[in-house]
PDB file of C-alpha atoms in Angstrom:
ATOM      1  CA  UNK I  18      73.886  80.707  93.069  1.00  0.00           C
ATOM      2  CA  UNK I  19      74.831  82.509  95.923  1.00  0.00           C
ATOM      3  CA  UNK I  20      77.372  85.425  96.816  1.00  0.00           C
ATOM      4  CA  UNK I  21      79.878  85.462  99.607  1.00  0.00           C
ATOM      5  CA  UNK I  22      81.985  87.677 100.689  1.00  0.00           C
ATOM      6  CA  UNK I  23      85.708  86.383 101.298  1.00  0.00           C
ATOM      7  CA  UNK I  24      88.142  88.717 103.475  1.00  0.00           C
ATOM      8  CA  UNK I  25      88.761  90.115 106.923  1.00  0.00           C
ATOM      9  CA  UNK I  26      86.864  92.280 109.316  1.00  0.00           C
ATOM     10  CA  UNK I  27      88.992  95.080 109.805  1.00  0.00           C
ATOM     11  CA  UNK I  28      87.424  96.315 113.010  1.00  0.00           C
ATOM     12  CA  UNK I  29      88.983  93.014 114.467  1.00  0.00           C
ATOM     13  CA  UNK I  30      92.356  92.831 112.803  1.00  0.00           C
ATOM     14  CA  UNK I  31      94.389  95.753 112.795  1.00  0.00           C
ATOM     15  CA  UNK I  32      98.051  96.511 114.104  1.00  0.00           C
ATOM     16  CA  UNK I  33      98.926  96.413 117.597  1.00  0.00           C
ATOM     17  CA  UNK I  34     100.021 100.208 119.182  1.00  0.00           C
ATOM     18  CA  UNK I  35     103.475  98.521 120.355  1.00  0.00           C
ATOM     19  CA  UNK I  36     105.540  95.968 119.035  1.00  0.00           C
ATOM     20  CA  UNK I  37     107.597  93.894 121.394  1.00  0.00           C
ATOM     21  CA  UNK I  38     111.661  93.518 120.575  1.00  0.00           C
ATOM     22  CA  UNK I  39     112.189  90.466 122.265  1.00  0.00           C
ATOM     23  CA  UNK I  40     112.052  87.363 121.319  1.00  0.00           C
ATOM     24  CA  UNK I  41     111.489  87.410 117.973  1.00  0.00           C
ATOM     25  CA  UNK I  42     107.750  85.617 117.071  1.00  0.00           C
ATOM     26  CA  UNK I  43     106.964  83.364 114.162  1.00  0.00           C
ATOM     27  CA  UNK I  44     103.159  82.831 114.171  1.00  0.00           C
ATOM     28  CA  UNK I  45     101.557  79.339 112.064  1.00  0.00           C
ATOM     29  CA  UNK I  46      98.298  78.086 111.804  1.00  0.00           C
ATOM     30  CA  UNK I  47      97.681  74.854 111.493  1.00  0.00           C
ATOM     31  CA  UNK I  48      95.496  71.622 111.595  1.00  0.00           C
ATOM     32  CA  UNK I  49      97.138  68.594 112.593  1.00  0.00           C
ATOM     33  CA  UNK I  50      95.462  66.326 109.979  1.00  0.00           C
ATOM     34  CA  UNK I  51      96.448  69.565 107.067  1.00  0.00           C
ATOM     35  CA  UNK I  52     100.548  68.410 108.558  1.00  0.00           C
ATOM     36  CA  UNK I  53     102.074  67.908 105.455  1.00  0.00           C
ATOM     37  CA  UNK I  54      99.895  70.377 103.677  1.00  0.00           C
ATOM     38  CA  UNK I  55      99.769  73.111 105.416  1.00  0.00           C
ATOM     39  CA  UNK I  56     103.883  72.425 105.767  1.00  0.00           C
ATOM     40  CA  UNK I  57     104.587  72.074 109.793  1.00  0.00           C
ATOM     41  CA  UNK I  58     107.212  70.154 109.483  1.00  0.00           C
ATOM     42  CA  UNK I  59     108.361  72.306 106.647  1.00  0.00           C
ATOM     43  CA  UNK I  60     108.656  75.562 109.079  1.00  0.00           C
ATOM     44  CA  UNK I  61     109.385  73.535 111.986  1.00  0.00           C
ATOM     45  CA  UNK I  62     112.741  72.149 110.394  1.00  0.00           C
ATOM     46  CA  UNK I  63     112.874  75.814 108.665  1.00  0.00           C
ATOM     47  CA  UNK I  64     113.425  77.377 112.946  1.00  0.00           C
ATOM     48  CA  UNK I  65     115.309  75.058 114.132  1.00  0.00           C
ATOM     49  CA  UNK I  66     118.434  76.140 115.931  1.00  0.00           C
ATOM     50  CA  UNK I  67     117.099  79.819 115.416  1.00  0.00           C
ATOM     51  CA  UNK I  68     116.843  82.117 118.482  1.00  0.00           C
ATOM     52  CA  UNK I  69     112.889  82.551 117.545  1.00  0.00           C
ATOM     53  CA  UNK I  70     109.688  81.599 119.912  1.00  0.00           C
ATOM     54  CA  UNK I  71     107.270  79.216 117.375  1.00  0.00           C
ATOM     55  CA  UNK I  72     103.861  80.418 118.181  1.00  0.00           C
ATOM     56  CA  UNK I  73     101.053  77.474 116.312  1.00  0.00           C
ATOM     57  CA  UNK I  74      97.614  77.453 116.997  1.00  0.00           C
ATOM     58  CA  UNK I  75      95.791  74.315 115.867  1.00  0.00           C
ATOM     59  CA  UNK I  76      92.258  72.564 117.071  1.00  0.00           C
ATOM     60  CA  UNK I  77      94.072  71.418 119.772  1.00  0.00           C
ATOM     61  CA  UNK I  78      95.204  74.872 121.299  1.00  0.00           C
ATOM     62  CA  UNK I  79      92.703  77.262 119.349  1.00  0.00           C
ATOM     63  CA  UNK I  80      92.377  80.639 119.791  1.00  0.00           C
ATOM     64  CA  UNK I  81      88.394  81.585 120.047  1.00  0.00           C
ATOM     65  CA  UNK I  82      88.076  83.663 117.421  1.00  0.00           C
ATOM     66  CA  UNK I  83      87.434  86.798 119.178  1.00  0.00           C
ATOM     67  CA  UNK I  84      91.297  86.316 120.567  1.00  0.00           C
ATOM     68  CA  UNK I  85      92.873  85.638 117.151  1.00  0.00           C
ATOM     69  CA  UNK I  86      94.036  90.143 117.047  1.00  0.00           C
ATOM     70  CA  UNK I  87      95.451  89.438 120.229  1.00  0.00           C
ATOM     71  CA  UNK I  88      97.354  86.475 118.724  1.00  0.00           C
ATOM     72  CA  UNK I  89      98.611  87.999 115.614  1.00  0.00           C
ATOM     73  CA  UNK I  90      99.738  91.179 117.226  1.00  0.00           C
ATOM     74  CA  UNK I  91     102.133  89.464 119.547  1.00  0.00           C
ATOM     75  CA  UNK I  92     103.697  87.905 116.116  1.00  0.00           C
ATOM     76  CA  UNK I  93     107.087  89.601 114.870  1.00  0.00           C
ATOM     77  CA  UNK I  94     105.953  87.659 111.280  1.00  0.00           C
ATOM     78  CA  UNK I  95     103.544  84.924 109.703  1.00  0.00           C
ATOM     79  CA  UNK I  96     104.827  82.095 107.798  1.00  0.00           C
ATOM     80  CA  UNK I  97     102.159  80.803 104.976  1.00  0.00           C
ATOM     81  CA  UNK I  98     103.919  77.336 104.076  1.00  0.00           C
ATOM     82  CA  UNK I  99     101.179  75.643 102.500  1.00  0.00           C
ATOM     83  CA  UNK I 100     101.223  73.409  99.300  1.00  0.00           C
ATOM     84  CA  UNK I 101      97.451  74.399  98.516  1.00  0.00           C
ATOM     85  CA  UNK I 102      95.129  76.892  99.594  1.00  0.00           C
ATOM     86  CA  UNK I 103      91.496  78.631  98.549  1.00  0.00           C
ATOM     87  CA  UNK I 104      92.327  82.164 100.141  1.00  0.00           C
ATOM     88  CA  UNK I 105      95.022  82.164 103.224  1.00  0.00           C
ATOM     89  CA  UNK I 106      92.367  84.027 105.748  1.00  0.00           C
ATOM     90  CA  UNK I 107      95.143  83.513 108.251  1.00  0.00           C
ATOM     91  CA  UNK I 108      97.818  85.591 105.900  1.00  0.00           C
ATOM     92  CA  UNK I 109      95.057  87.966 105.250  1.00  0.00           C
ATOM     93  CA  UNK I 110      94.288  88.281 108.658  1.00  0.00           C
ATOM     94  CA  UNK I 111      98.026  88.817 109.926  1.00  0.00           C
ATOM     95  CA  UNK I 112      98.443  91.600 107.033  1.00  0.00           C
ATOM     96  CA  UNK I 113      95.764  93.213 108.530  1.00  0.00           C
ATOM     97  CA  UNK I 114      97.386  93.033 112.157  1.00  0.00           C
ATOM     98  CA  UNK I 115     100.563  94.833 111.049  1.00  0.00           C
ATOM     99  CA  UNK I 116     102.451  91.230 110.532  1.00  0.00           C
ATOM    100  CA  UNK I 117     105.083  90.895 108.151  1.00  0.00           C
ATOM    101  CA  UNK I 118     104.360  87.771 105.912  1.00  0.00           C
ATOM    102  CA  UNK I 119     106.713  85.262 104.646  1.00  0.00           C
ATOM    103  CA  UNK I 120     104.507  83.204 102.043  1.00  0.00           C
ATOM    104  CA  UNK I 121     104.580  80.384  99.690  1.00  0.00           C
ATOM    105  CA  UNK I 122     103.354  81.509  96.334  1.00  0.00           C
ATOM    106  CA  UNK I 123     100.204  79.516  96.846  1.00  0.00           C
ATOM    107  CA  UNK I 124      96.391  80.389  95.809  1.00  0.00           C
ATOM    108  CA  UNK I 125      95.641  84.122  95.310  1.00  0.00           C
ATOM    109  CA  UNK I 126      99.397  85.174  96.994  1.00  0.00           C
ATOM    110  CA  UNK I 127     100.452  87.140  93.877  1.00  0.00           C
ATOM    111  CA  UNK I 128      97.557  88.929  93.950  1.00  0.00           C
ATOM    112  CA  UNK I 129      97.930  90.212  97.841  1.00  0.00           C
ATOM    113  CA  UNK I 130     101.645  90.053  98.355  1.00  0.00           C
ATOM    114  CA  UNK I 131     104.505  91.933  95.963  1.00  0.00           C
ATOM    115  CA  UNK I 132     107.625  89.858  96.964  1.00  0.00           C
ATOM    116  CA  UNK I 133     109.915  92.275  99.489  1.00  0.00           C
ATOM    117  CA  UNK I 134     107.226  95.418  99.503  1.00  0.00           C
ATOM    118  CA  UNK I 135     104.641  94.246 101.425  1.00  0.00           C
ATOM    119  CA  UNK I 136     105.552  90.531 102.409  1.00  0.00           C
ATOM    120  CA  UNK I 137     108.260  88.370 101.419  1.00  0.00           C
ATOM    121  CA  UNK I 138     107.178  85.544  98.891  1.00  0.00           C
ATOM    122  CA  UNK I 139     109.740  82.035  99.167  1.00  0.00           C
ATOM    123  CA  UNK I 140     109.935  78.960  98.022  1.00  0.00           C
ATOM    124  CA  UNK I 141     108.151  75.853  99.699  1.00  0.00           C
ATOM    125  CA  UNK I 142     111.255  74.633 101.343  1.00  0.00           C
ATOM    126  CA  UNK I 143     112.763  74.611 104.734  1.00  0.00           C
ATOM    127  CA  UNK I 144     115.743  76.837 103.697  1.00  0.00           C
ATOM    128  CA  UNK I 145     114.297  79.785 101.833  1.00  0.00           C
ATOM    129  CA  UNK I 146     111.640  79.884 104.743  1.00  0.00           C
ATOM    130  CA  UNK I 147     114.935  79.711 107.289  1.00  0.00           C
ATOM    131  CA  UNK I 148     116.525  82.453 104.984  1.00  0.00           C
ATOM    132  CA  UNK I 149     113.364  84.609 105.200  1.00  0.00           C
ATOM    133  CA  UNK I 150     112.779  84.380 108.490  1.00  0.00           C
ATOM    134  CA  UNK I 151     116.660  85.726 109.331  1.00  0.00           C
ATOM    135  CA  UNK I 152     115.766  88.164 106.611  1.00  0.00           C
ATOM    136  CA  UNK I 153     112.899  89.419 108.712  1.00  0.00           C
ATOM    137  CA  UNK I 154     114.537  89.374 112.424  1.00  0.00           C
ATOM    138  CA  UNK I 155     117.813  90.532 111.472  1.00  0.00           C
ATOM    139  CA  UNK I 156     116.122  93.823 109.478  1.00  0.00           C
ATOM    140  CA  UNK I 157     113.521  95.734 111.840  1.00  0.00           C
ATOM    141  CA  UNK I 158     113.194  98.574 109.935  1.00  0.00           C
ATOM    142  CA  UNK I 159     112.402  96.324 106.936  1.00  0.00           C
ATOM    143  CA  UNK I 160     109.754  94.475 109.143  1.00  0.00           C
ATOM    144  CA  UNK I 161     108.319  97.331 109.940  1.00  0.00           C
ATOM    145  CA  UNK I 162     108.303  99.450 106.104  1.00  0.00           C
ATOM    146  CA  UNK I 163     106.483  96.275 104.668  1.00  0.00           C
ATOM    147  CA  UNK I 164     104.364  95.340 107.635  1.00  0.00           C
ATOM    148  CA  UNK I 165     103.092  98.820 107.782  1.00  0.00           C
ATOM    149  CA  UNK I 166     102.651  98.725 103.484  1.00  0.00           C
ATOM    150  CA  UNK I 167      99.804  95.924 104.155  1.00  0.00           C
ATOM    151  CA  UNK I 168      98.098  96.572 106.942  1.00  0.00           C
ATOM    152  CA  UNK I 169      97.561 100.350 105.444  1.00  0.00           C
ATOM    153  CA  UNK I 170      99.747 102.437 107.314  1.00  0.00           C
ATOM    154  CA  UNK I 171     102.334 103.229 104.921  1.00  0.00           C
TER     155      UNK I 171
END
C-alpha cells in the first residue's frame, strides 16, 4: 500500500495582490473527451448572452503547470460543473488563488465548500450555474468576503 498526498502547493497558488474589475472572468477546466462530464456544454449554455469573458483551458490550449497561478488569478470565479469527480484539484487550486467557486455538489465538495460562505454550491444545470454566476458578478463585495474565507485571508 502506498500513501499519497492529495492537495495544493500553496507556495504556487495563492491570491493575486489586485483584482481586475473589468470584464468579469469565468475560469473552466476541461478535457475535450471529459465534454459531457466535466459539463462544457453545461456552463457554456449556462454564459450565454452574459456580459462575461469564458476563460477554458483544455489539452489543446494548456497552461504549463508552472502558469496555472497566473491563470487562476486573472479569474473573477471558477465554475466546477462536473457530474463525477475524485478530488476537483482545479477547485482546490482556484480556492487557493483567492477565486470564488461556483460548484456542483460533486466528490468531496461538502467537505471543502459551505454553500454561500466560502463558495457557492448549485445544481448541475445550466440555470442555477447562470443564476450563480450573476450572483457572483453582480455582488463584489460578496466575491470578495467568500473568496477571501477560502483562500485564508478572512
Amino acid at each position: 500500500m502506498y500513501k499519497t498526498r492529495v492537495g495544493i502547493d500553496a507556495r504556487q497558488f495563492k491570491p493575486a495582490q489586485k483584482k481586475r474589475q473589468e470584464p468579469f472572468v469565468v475560469g473552466r477546466v476541461d478535457l475535450p473527451s471529459y465534454r459531457t462530464l466535466k459539463g462544457y456544454d453545461l456552463v457554456t449554455s449556462a454564459l450565454k448572452d452574459l456580459n462575461v469573458k469564458l476563460e477554458i483551458r483544455t489539452f489543446k490550449d494548456k497552461v504549463p503547470r508552472k502558469d496555472m497561478m497566473a491563470f487562476y488569478q486573472g479569474l473573477d470565479c471558477f465554475v466546477c460543473s462536473s457530474a463525477s469527480e475524485h478530488i476537483p484539484l482545479p477547485v482546490l487550486e482556484a480556492a487557493a488563488s483567492g477565486v470564488t467557486i461556483i460548484t456542483t455538489n460533486v466528490a468531496i465538495v461538502p467537505e471543502l465548500i459551505s454553500d454561500k460562505q466560502n463558495g457557492i454550491i448549485v445544481k448541475r444545470e445550466a440555470h442555477a450555474i447562470r443564476h450563480a454566476v450573476q450572483i457572483v458578478m453582480n455582488n463584489p463585495d460578496m466575491r470578495e468576503k467568500i473568496s477571501q474565507k477560502y483562500s485564508g485571508r478572512g
